[in-house]
Tab-separated table of C-alpha atoms in Angstrom:
chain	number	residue	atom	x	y	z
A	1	UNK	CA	0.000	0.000	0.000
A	2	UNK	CA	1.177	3.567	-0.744
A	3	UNK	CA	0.386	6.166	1.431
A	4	UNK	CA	0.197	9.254	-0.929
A	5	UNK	CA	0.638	12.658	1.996
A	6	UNK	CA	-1.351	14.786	-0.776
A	7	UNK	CA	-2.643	16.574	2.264
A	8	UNK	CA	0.712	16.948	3.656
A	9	UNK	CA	1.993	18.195	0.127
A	10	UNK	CA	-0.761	21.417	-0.098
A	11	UNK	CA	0.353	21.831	3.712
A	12	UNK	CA	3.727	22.512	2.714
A	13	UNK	CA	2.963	24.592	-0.010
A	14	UNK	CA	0.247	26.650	2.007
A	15	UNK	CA	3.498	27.163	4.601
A	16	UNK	CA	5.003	28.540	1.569
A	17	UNK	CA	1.582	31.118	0.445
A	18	UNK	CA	2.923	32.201	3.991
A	19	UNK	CA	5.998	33.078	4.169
A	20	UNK	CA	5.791	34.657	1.038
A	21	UNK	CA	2.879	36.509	2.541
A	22	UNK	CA	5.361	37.477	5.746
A	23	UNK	CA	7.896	38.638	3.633
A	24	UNK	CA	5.601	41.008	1.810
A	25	UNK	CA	4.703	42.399	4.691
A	26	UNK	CA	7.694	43.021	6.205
A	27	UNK	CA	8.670	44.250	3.262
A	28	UNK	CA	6.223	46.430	2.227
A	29	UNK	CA	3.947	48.750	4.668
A	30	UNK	CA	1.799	45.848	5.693
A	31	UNK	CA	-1.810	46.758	4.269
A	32	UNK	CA	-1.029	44.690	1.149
A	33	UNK	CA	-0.726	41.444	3.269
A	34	UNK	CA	-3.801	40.409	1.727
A	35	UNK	CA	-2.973	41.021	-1.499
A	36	UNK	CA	0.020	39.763	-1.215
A	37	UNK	CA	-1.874	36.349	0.404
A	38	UNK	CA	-3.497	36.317	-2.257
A	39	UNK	CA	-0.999	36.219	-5.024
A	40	UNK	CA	1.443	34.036	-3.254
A	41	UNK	CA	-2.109	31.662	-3.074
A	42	UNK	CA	-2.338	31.440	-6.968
A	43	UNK	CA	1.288	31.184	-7.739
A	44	UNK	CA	2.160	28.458	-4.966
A	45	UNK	CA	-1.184	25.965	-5.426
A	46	UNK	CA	-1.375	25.451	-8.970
A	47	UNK	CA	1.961	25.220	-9.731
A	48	UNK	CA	2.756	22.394	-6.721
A	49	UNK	CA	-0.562	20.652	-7.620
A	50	UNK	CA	0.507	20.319	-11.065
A	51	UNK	CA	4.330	19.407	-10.865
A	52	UNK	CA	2.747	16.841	-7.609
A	53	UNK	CA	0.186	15.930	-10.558
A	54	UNK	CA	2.445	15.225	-13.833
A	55	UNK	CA	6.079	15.480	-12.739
A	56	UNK	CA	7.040	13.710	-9.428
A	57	UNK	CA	5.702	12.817	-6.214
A	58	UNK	CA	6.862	11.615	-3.144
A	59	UNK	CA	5.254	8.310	-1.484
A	60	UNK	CA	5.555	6.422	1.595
A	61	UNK	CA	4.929	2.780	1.182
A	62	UNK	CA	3.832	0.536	3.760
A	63	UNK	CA	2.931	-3.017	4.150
A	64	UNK	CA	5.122	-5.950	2.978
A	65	UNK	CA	4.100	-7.204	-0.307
A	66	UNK	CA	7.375	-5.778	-2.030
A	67	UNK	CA	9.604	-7.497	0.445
A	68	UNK	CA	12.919	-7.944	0.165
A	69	UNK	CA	12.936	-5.289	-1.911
A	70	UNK	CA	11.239	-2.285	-0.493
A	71	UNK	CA	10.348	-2.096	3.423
A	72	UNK	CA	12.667	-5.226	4.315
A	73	UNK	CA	12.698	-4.376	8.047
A	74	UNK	CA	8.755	-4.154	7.945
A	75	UNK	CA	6.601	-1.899	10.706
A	76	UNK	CA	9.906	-0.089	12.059
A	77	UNK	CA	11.270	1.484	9.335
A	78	UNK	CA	9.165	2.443	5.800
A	79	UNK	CA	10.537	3.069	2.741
A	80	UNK	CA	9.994	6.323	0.907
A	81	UNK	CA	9.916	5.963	-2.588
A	82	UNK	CA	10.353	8.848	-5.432
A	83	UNK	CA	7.179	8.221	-7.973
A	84	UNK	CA	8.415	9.605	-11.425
A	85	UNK	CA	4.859	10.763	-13.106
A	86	UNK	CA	6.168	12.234	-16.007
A	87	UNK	CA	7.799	9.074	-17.456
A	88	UNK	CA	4.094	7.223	-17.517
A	89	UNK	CA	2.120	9.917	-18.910
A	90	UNK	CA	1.802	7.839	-22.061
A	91	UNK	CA	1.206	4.645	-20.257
A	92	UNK	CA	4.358	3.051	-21.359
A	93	UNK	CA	5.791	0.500	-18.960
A	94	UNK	CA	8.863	-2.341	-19.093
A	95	UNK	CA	8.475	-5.940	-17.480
A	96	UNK	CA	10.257	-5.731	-14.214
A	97	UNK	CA	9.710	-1.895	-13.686
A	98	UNK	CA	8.287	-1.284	-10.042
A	99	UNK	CA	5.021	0.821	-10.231
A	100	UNK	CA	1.958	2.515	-8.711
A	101	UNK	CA	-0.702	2.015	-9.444
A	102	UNK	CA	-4.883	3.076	-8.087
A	103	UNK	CA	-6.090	-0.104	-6.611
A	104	UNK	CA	-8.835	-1.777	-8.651
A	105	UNK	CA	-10.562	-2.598	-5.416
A	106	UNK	CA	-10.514	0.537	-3.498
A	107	UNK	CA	-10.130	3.379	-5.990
A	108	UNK	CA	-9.350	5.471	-2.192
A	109	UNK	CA	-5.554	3.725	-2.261
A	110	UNK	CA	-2.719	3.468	-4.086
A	111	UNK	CA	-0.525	0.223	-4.430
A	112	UNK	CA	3.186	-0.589	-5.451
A	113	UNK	CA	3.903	-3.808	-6.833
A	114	UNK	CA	6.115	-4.747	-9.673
A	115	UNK	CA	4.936	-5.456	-13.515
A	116	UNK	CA	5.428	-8.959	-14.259
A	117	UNK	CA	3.896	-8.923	-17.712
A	118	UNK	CA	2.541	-6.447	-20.590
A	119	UNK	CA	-0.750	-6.723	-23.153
A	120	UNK	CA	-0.283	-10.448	-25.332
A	121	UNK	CA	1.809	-11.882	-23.074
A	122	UNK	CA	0.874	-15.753	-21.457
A	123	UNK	CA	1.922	-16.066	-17.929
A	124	UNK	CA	1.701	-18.789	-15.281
A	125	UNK	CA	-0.379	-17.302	-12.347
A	126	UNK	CA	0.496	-18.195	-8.679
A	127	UNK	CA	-3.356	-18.740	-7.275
A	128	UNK	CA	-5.360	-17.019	-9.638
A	129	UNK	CA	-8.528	-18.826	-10.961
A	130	UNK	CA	-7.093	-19.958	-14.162
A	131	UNK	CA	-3.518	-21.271	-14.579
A	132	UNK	CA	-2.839	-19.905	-17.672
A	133	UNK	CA	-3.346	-16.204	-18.541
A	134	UNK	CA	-3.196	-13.997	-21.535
A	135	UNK	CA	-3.075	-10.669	-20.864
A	136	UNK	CA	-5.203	-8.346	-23.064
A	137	UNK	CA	-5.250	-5.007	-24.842
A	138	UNK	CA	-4.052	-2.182	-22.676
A	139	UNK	CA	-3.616	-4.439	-19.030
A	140	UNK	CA	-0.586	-5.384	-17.545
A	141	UNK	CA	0.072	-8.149	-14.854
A	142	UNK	CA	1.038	-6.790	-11.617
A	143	UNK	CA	2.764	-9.004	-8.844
A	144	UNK	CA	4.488	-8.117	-5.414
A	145	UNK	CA	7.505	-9.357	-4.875
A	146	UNK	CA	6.136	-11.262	-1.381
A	147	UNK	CA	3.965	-13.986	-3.144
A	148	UNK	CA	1.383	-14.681	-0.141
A	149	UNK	CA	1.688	-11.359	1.274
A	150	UNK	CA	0.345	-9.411	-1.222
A	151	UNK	CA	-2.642	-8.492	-2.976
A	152	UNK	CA	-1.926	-8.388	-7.094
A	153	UNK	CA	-2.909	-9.927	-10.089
A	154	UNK	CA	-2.811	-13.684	-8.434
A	155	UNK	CA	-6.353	-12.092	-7.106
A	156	UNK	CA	-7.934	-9.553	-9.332
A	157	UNK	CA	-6.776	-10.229	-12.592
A	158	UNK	CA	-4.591	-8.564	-15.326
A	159	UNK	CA	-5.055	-4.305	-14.430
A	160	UNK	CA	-5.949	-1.724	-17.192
A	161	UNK	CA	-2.935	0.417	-17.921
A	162	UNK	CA	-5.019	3.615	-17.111
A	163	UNK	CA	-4.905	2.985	-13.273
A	164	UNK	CA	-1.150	3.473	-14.062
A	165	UNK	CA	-0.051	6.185	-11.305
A	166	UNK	CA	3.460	6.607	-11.341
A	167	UNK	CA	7.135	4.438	-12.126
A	168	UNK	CA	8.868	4.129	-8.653
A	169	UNK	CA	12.756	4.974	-9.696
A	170	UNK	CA	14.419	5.928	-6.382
A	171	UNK	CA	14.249	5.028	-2.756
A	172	UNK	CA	15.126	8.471	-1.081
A	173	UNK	CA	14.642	7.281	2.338
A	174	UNK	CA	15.838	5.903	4.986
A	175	UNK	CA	19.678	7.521	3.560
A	176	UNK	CA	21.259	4.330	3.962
A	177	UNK	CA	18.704	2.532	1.526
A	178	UNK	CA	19.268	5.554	-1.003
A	179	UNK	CA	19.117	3.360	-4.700
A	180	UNK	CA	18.019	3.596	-8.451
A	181	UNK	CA	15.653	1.133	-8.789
A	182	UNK	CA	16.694	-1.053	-11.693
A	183	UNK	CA	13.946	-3.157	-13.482
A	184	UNK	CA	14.185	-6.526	-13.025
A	185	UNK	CA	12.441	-9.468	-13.147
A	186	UNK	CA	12.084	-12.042	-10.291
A	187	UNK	CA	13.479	-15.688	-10.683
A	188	UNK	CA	10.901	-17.963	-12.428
A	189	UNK	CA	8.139	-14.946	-12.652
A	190	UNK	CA	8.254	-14.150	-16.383
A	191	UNK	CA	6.207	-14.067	-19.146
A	192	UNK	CA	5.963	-17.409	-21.529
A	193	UNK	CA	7.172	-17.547	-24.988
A	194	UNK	CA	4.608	-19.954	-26.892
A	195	UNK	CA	7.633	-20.627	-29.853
A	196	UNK	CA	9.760	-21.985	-27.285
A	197	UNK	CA	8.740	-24.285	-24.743
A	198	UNK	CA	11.247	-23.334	-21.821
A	199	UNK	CA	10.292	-20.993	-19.575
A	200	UNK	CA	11.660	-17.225	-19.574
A	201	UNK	CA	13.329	-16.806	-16.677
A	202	UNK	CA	13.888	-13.416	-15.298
B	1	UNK	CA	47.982	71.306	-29.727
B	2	UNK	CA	46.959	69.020	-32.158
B	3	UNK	CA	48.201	65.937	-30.497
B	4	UNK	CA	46.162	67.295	-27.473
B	5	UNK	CA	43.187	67.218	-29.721
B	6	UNK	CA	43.975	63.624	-31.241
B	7	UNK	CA	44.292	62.878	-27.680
B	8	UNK	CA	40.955	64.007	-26.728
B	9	UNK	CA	39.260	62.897	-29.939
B	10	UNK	CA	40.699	59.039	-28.415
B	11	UNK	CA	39.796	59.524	-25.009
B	12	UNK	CA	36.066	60.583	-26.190
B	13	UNK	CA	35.917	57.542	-28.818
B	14	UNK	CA	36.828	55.186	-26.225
B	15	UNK	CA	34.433	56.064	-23.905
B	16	UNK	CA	31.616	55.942	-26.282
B	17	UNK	CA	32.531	52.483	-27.340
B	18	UNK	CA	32.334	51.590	-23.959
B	19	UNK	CA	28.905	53.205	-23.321
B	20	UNK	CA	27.926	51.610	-26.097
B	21	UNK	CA	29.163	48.456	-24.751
B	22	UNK	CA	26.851	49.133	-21.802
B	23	UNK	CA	23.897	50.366	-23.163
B	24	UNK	CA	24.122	47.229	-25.282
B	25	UNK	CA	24.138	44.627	-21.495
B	26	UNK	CA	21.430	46.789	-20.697
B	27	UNK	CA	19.163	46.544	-22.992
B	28	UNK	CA	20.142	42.872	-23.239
B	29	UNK	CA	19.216	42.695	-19.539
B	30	UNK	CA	15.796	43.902	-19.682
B	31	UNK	CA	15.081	41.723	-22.642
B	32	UNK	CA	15.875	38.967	-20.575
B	33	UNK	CA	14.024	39.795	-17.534
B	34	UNK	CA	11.284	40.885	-19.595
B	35	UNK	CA	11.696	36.753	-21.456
B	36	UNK	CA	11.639	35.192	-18.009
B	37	UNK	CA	8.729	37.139	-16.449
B	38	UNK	CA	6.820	36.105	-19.334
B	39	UNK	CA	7.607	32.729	-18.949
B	40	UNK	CA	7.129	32.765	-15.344
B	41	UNK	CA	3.298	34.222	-16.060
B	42	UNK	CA	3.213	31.274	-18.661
B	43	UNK	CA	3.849	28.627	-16.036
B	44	UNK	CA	1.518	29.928	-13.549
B	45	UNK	CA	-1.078	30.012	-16.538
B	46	UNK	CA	-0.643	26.629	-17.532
B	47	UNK	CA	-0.917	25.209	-13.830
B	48	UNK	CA	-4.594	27.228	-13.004
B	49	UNK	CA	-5.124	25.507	-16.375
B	50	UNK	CA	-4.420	22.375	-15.581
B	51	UNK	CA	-6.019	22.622	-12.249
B	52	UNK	CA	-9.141	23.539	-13.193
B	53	UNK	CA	-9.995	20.937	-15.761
B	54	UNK	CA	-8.122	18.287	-13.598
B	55	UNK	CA	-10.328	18.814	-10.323
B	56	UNK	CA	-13.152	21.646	-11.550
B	57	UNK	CA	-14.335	20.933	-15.162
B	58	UNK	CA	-13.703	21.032	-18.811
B	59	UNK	CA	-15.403	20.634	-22.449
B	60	UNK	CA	-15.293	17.509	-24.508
B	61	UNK	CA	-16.555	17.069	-28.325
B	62	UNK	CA	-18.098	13.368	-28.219
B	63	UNK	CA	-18.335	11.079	-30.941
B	64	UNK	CA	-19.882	7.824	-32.084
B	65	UNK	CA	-23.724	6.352	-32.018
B	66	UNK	CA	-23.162	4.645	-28.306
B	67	UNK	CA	-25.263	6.946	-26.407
B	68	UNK	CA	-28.271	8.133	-28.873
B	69	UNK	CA	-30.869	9.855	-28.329
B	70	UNK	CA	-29.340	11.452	-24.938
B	71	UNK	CA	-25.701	12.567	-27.052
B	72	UNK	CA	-25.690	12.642	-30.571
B	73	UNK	CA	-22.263	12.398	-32.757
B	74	UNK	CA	-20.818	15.414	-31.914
B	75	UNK	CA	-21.688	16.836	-29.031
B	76	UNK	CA	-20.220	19.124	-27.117
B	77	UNK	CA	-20.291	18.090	-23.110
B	78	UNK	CA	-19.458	19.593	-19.669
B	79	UNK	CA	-17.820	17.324	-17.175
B	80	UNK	CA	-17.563	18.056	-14.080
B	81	UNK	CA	-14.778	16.599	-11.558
B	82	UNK	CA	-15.806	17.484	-8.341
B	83	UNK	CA	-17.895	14.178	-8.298
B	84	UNK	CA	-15.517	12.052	-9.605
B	85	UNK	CA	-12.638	13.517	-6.682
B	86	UNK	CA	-15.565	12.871	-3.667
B	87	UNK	CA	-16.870	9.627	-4.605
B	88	UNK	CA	-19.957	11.107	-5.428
B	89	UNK	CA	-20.585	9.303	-8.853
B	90	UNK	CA	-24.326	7.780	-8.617
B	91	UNK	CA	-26.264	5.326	-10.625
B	92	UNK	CA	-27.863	6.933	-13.742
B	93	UNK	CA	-24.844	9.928	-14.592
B	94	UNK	CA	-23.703	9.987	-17.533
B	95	UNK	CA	-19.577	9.574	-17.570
B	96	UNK	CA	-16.782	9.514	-19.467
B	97	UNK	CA	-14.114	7.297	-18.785
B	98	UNK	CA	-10.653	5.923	-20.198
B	99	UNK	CA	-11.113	2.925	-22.151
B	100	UNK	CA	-10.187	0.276	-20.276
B	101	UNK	CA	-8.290	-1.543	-23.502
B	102	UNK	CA	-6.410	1.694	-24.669
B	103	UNK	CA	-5.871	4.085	-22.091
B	104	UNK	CA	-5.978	6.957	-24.966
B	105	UNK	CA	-9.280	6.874	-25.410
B	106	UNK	CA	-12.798	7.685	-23.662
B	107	UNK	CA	-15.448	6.180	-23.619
B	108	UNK	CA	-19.116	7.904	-22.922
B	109	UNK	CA	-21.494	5.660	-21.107
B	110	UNK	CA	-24.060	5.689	-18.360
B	111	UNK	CA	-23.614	4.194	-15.032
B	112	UNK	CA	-25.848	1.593	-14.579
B	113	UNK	CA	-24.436	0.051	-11.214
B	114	UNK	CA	-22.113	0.745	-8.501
B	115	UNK	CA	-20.266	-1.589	-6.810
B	116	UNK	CA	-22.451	-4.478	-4.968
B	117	UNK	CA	-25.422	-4.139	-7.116
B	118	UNK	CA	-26.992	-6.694	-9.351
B	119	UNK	CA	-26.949	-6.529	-12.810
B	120	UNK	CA	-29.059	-8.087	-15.808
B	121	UNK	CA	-26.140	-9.917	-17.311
B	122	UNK	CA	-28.815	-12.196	-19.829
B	123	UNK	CA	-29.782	-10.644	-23.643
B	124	UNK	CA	-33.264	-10.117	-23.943
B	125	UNK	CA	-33.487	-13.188	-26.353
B	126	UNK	CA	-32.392	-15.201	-23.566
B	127	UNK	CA	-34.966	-17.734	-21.878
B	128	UNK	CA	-33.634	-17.737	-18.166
B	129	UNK	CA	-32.353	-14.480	-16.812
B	130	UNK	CA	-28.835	-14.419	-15.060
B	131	UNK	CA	-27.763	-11.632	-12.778
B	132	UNK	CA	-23.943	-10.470	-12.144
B	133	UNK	CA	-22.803	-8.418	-8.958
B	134	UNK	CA	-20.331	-5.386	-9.538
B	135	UNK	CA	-17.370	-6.318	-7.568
B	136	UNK	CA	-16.045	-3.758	-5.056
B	137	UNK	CA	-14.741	-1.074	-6.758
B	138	UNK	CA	-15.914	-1.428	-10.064
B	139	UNK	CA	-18.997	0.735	-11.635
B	140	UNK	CA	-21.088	-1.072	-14.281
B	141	UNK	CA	-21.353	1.262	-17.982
B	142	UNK	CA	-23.889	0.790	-20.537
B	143	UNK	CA	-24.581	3.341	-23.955
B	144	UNK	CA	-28.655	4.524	-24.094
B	145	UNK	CA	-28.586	3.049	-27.293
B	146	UNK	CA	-27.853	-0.625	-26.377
B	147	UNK	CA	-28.189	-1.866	-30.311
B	148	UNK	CA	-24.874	-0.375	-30.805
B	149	UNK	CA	-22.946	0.298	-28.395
B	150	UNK	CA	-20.018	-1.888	-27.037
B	151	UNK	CA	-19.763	-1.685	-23.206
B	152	UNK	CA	-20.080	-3.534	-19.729
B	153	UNK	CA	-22.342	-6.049	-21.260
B	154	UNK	CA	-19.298	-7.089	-23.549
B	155	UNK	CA	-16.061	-6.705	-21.355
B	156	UNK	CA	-17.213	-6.754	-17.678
B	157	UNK	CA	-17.204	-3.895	-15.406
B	158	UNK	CA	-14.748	-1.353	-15.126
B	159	UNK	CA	-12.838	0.551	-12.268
B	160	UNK	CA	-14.040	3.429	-10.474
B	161	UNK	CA	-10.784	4.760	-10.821
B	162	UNK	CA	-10.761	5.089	-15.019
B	163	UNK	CA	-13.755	7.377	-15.093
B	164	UNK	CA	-13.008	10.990	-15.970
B	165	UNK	CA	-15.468	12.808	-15.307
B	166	UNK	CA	-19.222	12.825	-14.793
B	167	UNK	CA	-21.283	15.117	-18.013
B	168	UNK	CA	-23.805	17.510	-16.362
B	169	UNK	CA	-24.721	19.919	-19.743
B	170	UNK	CA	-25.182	18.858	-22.888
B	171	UNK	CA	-24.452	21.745	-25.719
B	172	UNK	CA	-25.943	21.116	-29.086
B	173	UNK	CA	-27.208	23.984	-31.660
B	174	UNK	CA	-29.605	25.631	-30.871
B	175	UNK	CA	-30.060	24.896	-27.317
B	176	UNK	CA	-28.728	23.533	-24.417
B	177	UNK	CA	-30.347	20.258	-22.477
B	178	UNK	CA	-29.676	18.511	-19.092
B	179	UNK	CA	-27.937	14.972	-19.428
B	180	UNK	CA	-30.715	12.992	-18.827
B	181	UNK	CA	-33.838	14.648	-19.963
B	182	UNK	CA	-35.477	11.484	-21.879
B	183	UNK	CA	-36.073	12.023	-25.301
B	184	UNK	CA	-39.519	9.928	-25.255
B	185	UNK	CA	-39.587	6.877	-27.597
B	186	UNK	CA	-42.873	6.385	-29.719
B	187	UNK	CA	-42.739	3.346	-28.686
B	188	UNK	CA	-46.000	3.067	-26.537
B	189	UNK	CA	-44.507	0.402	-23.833
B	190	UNK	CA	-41.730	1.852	-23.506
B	191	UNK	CA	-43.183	5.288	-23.102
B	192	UNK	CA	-45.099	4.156	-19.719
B	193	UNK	CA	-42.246	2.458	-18.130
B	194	UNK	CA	-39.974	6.026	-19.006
B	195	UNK	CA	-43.198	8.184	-17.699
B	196	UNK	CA	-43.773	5.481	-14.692
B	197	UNK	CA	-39.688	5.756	-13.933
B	198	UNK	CA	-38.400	8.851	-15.173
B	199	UNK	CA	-40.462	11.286	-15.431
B	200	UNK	CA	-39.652	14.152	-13.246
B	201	UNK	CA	-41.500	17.834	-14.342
B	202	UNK	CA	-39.279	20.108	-16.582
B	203	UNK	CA	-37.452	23.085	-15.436
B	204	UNK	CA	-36.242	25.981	-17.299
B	205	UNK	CA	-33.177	27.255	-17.492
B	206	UNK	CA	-32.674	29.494	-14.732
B	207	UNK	CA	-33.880	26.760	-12.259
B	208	UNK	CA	-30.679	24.655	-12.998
B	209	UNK	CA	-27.932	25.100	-10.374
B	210	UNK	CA	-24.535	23.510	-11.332
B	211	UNK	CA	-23.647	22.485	-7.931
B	212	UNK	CA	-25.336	20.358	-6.251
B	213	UNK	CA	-26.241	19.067	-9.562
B	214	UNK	CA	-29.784	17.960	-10.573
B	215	UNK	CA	-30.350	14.721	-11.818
B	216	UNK	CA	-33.302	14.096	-14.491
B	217	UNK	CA	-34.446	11.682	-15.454
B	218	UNK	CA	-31.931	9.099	-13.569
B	219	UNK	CA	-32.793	5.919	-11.161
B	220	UNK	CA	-31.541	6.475	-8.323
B	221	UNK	CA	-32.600	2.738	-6.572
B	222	UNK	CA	-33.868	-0.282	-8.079
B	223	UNK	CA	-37.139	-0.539	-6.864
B	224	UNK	CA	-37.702	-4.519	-7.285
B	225	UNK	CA	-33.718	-5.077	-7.065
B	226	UNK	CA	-33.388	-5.457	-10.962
B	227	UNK	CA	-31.571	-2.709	-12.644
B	228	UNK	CA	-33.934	-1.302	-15.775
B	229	UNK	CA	-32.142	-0.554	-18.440
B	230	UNK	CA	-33.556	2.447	-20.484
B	231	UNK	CA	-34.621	0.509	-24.285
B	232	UNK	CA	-33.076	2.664	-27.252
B	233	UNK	CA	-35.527	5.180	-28.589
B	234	UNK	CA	-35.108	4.816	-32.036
B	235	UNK	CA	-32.651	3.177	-34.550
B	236	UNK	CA	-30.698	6.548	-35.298
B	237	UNK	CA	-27.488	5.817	-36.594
């Protein structure tokens, strides 16, 4: 699960609206704070909501379906991950890339899990109602690295590439955990290639 | 005396060269500032914009048969957002939401369930009927004009989270209509069970209020706990 901090986001920019606001006033005789309010209001909101919107944004992720990977040490220490928004603004996504996603369930949360598989692809599900699956038009197969722990594909189904939400491509906290995240594939979780009859393996 | 004069004649050329010089960073220097406060007004502009039709509202041109006689081929709609952002989407709007197949395009359909309700999943040339629940989640979209139009019935229900936007006005020349005022069929039968569910008295204009919107013409509960889906007026194509 991802816990988004939108509100925490406008709260830092409405700080901002005010120091702006402080600064006028110091500067200037003071009857302009309004005005001054104001204007620091319109330049501050719009432009945070829309680089928090389409650029980047800045996520907290909790629970441990993505373990080993993200949140290894579980409850005591979270990971915070750096959502990049811009690169999926045309819905285009590798296999292996870690992203987030709205949660078909509960349209409220946001998850994180990993993409396992893209549109035409045939994968072996881990639980899921049919063994085999091929994964349509415009879905993707989503799996968290913890199979057991997490809720993914193995229980909804392939997900519609417009609940895409951002790519995950840096852990920025805790500092010793600071990374790129690479795509890759887990061991034995890959798509299958109908020409061959081996397995891909990541 | 004349090499005093040379001498001056130097001294005065230098200096304008370098004034020159000056005058030229100058003006270069307000250009710039002049380029970057422009920009900077740009920005801002571009992020109200953005703002507004991301969480207030915006116009779309729709297109395609899927939704006749309520929006014909093109049609010019309002969405609204608000709804969409509070959860407030309710059975009968009209929305418009990504295709769940290619992400690039919308789709315009009518909510016909929300999540946990039952749906009419049999055709009408069907001899037993079978019902489908929504799963949690998941909104159920059908067009008005269910001859042609591909939707739920075909791929299943969709997530909450791919609709767009819900349409509140409907602009087509000459006039402009509420989304959801039934265009009645001549279809006799299907004329009582629109006046015995539907009908609702007509407002003008200036009794519409934008927020909180009306809703004409829309079911708001089952009343047997089967979903009645609205029959296509007429074959328009």
């Amino acid at each position: 699960m991802l816990k988004t901090g939108f509100i925490r986001c406008v709260c830092v920019c409405v700080c901002v609206c005010v120091c702006v606001c402080v600064e006028e006033m110091a500067r200037r005789a003071g009857r302009r704070y309004l005005r001054a309010f104001v204007s620091g209001f319109f330049v501050a909101v719009p432009v945070t909501v829309t680089v928090l919107d389409r650029l980047a944004y800045v996520a907290r992720v909790e629970g441990n379906s993505m373990q080993p990977f993200l949140n290894p040490d579980g409850v005591s220490d979270c990971d915070v991950v750096l959502l990049n928004r811009w690169r999926v603004r045309n819905f285009q996504v590798q296999r292996g890339d870690i992203v987030s996603m709205v949660s078909p369930r509960n349209p409220q949360q946001n998850i994180i899990k990993r993409v396992i598989a893209l549109e035409g692809d045939f994968i072996r599900t881990l639980g899921h109602k049919n063994r085999y699956v091929r994964i349509p038009d415009g879905h993707v197969w989503i799996e968290g690295d913890h199979h057991g722990h997490s809720l993914d594909s193995n229980s909804f189904g392939p997900v519609s590439v417009g609940l895409l939400h951002g790519h995950a491509s840096h852990i920025v906290w805790p500092p010793n955990r600071w990374q790129r995240i690479c795509p890759s594939l887990p061991p034995h979780r890959g798509p299958l290639h109908l020409d061959t009859t081996e397995e891909e393996e990541g | 005396m004349s090499d005093n004069l040379v001498a001056a004649k130097v001294k005065v050329n230098s200096l304008s060269v370098a004034e020159m010089f000056a005058q030229k960073v100058e003006m270069f220097r307000r250009v710039l500032g002049k380029m970057l406060g422009f920009t900077g007004y740009t920005i801002q502009y571009c992020c109200i914009a953005h703002c507004a039709f991301e969480y207030v509202g915006q116009l779309v041109v729709c297109s395609g048969p899927s939704m006749e006689p309520t929006i014909i081929n093109h049609d010019i709609i309002l969405l609204e957002q608000l709804s969409r952002h509070l959860y407030k989407i309710e059975k009968g709007d009209v929305v418009i939401a990504k295709n769940p197949f290619d992400p690039h395009m919308n789709i315009c359909k009518r909510v016909i369930g929300l999540e946990g309700d039952k749906i009419l999943s049999s055709g009408p040339s069907d001899l037993f009927k079978t019902y489908t629940y929504v799963p949690r989640g998941h909104v159920w979209l059908e067009g008005d004009n269910l001859k042609n139009s591909s939707d739920s019935r075909a791929y299943g229900p969709i997530p909450y989270a791919l609709i767009r936007g819900r349409a509140c006005f409907k602009v087509s020349p000459p006039s402009v209509h509420l989304i959801g005022q039934k265009v009645f069929s001549r279809d006799p039968m299907t004329m009582a069970r629109e006046i015995r569910c539907f009908m609702k008295p007509r407002k003008t204009l200036k009794d519409i209020s934008l927020w909180p919107p009306e809703r004409f013409g829309t079911l708001k509960e089952s009343p047997t706990g089967r979903i009645i889906k609205t029959e296509s007026a007429s074959d328009l194509e």
